[in-house]
Short mmCIF file of C-alpha atoms in Angstrom, two decimals:
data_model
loop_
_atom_site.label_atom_id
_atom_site.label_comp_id
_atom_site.label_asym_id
_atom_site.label_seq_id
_atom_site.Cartn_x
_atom_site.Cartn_y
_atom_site.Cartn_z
CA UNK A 30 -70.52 -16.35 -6.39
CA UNK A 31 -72.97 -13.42 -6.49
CA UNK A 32 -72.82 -10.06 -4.22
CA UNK A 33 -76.31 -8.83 -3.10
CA UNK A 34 -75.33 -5.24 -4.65
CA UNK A 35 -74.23 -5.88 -7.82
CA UNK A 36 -76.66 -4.65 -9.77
CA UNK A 37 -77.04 -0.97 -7.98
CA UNK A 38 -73.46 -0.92 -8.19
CA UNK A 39 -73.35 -1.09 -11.76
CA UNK A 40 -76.11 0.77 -12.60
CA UNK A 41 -73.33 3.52 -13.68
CA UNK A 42 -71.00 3.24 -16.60
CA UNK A 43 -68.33 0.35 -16.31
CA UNK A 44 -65.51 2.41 -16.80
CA UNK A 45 -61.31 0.67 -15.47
CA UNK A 46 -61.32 2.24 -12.31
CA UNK A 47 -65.06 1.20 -11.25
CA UNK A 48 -64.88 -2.07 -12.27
CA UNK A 49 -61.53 -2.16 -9.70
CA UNK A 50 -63.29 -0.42 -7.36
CA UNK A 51 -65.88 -2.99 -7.05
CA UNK A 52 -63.19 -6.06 -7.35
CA UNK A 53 -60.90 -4.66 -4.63
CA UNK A 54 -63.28 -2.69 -2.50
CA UNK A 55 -66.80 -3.65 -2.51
CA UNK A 56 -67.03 -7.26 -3.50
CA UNK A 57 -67.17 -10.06 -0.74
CA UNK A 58 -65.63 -12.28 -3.26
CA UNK A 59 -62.71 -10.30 -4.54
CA UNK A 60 -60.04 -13.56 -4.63
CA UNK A 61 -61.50 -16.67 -5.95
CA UNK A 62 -60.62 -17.21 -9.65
CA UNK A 63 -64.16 -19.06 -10.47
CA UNK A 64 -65.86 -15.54 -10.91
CA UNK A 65 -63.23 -14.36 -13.38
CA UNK A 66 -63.26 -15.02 -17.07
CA UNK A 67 -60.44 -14.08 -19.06
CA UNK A 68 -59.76 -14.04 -22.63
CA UNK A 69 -57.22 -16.77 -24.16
CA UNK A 70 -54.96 -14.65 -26.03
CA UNK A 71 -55.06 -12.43 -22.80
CA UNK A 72 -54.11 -15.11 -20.21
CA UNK A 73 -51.37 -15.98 -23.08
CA UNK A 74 -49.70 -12.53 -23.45
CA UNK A 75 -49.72 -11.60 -19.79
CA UNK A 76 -48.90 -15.35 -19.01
CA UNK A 77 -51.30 -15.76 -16.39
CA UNK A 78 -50.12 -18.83 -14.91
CA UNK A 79 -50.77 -20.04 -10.82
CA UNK A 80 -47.56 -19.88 -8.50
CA UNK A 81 -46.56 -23.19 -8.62
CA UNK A 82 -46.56 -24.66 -5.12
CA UNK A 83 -47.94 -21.82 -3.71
CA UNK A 84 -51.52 -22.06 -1.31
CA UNK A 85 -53.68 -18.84 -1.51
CA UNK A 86 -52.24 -18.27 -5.37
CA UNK A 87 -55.47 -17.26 -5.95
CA UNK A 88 -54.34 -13.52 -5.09
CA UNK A 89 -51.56 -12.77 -6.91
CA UNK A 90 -53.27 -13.89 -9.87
CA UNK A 91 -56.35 -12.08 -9.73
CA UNK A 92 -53.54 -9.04 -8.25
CA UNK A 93 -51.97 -9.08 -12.04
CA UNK A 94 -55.47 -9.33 -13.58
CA UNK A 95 -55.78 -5.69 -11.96
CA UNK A 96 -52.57 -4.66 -12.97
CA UNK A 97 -53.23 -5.60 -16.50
CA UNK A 98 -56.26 -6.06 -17.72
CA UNK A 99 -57.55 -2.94 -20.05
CA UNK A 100 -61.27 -4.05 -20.26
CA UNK A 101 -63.68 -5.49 -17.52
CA UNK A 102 -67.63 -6.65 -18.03
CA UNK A 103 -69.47 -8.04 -15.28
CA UNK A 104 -72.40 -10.54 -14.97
CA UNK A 105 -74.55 -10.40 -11.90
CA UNK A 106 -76.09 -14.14 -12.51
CA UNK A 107 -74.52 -16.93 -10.58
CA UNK A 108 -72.86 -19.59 -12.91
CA UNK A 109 -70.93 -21.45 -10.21
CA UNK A 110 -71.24 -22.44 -7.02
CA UNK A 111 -68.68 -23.00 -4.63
CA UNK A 112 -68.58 -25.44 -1.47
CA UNK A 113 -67.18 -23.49 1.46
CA UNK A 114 -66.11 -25.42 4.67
CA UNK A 115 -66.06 -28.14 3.48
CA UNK A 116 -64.44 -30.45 6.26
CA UNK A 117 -61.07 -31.76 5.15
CA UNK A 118 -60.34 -29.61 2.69
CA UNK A 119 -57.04 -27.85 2.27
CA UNK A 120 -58.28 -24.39 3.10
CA UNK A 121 -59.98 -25.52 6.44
CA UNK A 122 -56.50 -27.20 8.00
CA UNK A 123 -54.46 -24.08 8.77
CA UNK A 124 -50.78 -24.99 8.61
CA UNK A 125 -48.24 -22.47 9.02
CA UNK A 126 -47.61 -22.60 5.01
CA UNK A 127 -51.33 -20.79 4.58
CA UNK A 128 -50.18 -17.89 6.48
CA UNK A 129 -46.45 -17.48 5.29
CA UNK A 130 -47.75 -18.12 1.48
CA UNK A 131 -49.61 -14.99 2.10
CA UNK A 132 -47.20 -12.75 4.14
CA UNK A 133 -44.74 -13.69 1.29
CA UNK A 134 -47.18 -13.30 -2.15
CA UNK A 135 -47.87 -9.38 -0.17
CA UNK A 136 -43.90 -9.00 -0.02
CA UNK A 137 -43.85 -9.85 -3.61
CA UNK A 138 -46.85 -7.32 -4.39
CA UNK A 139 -45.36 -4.72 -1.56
CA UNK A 140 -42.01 -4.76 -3.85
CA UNK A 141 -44.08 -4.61 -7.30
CA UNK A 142 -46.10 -1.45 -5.60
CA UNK A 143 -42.55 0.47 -5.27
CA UNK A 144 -41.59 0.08 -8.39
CA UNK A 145 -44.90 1.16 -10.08
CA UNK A 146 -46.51 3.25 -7.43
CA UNK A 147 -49.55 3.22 -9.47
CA UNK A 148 -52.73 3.92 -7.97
CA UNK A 149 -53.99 0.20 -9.08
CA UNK A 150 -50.80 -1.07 -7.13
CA UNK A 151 -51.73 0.92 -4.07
CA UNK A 152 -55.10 -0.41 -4.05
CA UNK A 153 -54.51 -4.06 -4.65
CA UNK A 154 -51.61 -4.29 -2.08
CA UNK A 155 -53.91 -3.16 1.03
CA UNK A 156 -56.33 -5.08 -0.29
CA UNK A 157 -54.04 -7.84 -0.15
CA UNK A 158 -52.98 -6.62 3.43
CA UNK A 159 -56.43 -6.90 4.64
CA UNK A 160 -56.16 -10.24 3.54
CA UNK A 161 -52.58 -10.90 5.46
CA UNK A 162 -54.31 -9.45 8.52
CA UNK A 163 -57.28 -11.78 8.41
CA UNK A 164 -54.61 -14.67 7.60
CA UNK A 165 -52.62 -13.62 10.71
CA UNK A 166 -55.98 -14.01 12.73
CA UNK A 167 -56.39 -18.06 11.70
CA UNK A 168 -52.72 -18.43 13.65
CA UNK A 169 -54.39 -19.49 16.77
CA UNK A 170 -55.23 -22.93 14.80
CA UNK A 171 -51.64 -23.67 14.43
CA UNK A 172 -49.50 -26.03 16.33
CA UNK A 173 -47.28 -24.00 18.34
CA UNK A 174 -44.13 -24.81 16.08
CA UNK A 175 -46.24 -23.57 12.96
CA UNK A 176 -47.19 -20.30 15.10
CA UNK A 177 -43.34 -19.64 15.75
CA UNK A 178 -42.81 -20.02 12.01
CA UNK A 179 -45.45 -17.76 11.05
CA UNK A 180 -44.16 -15.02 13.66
CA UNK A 181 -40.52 -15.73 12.35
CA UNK A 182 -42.06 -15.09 9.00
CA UNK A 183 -43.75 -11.78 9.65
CA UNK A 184 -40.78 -10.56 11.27
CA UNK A 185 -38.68 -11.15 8.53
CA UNK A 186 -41.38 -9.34 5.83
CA UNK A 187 -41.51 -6.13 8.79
CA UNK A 188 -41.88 -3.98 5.86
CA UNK A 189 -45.44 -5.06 4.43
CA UNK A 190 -46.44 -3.60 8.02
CA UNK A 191 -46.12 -0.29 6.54
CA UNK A 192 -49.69 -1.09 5.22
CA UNK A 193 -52.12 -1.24 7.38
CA UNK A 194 -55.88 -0.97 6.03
CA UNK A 195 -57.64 -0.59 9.18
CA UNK A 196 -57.55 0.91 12.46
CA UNK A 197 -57.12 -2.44 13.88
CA UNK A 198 -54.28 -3.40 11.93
CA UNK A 199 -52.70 0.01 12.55
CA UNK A 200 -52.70 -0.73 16.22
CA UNK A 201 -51.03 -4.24 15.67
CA UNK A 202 -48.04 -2.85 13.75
CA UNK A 203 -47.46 -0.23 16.94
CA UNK A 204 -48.24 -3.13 19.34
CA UNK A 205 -45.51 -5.18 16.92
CA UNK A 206 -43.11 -2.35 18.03
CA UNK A 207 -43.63 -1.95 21.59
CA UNK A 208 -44.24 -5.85 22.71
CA UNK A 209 -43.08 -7.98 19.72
CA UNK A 210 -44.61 -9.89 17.46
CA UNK A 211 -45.77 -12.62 19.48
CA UNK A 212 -48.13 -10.42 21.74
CA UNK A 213 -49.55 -8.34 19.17
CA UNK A 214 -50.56 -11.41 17.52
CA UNK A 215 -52.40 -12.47 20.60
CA UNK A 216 -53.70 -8.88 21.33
CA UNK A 217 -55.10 -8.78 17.67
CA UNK A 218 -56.62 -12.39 18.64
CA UNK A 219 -58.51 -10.41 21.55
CA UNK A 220 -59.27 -7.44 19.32
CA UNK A 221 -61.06 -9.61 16.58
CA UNK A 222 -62.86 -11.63 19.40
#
């Protein structure tokens, strides 16, 4: 993975708070775990392990790499590439578990952000909303009893609605309260196009 930017972007000193900047707000690629390299003794003492059984994992662990990690470097030279779309892989069948792993990891990260109310937690959790809104958006390619346990699922997390990243989003969480869940979901299809 390489963004087109890097470079300009980091023309400044790397300093915490840039380098999350650019992971959270200006990078395309701000999930995937192939563009992150961690220490060993760090990935030891801040046992950074994958959710077991878990799809989309990928963002609560980079999520506690921004809650934790002191020092960041960057290298703007690709070193691996990555085969997107790829037809029958697990990330192009949409299944009700690839939205409700994601509505649930952001009720995990919604709870850690009250506790901590840090700005890092503030910025990682509607990051991770953006991402829950985009995930919403793939529920059209569910069967319709995987789209009724996705909706189930977001109404039982209401509370990560609070977040909402984007005008767009804003107006699904009102359109959540005036027509249900079910309709805003299909006016948010209509909105994205």
């Amino acid at each position: 993975y390489t963004d087109e930017n890097m470079e300009e972007y980091l023309k400044e000193p790397l300093t915490k708070e840039r380098a999350l900047e650019w992971i959270i707000n200006v990078s395309k690629h701000t999930w995937p775990p192939v563009n992150k390299v961690l220490a060993y003794s760090y990935i030891q003492r801040n046992n950074m392990c994958f959710l077991a059984g878990r799809l989309q994992e990928d963002m609560d662990w980079v999520s506690r790499i921004c809650y934790t990690a002191e020092t960041f470097s960057f290298c703007s030279k690709p070193w691996y590439y990555y085969r997107q779309k790829r037809q029958g892989s697990i990330m192009n069948s949409i299944k009700a578990k690839n939205i409700i792993d994601v509505i649930e990891m952001a009720a995990k990260h919604f709870d850690y952000n009250e506790q901590h109310k840090t700005q890092v937690s503030k910025l990682v959790l509607d990051r991770i909303m953006a991402s829950v809104y985009m995930k919403i958006n793939e529920i059209k390619k569910c069967s319709e009893e995987d789209k009724q346990k996705v909706i189930e699922c977001i109404d039982a997390n209401k509370k990560i609605f609070k977040i909402a990243p984007a005008l767009k989003y804003k107006i699904f969480v009102v359109a959540m309260k005036i027509v249900g869940t079910k309709n805003a979901i299909r006016m948010m299809d209509k909105i994205n196009g």
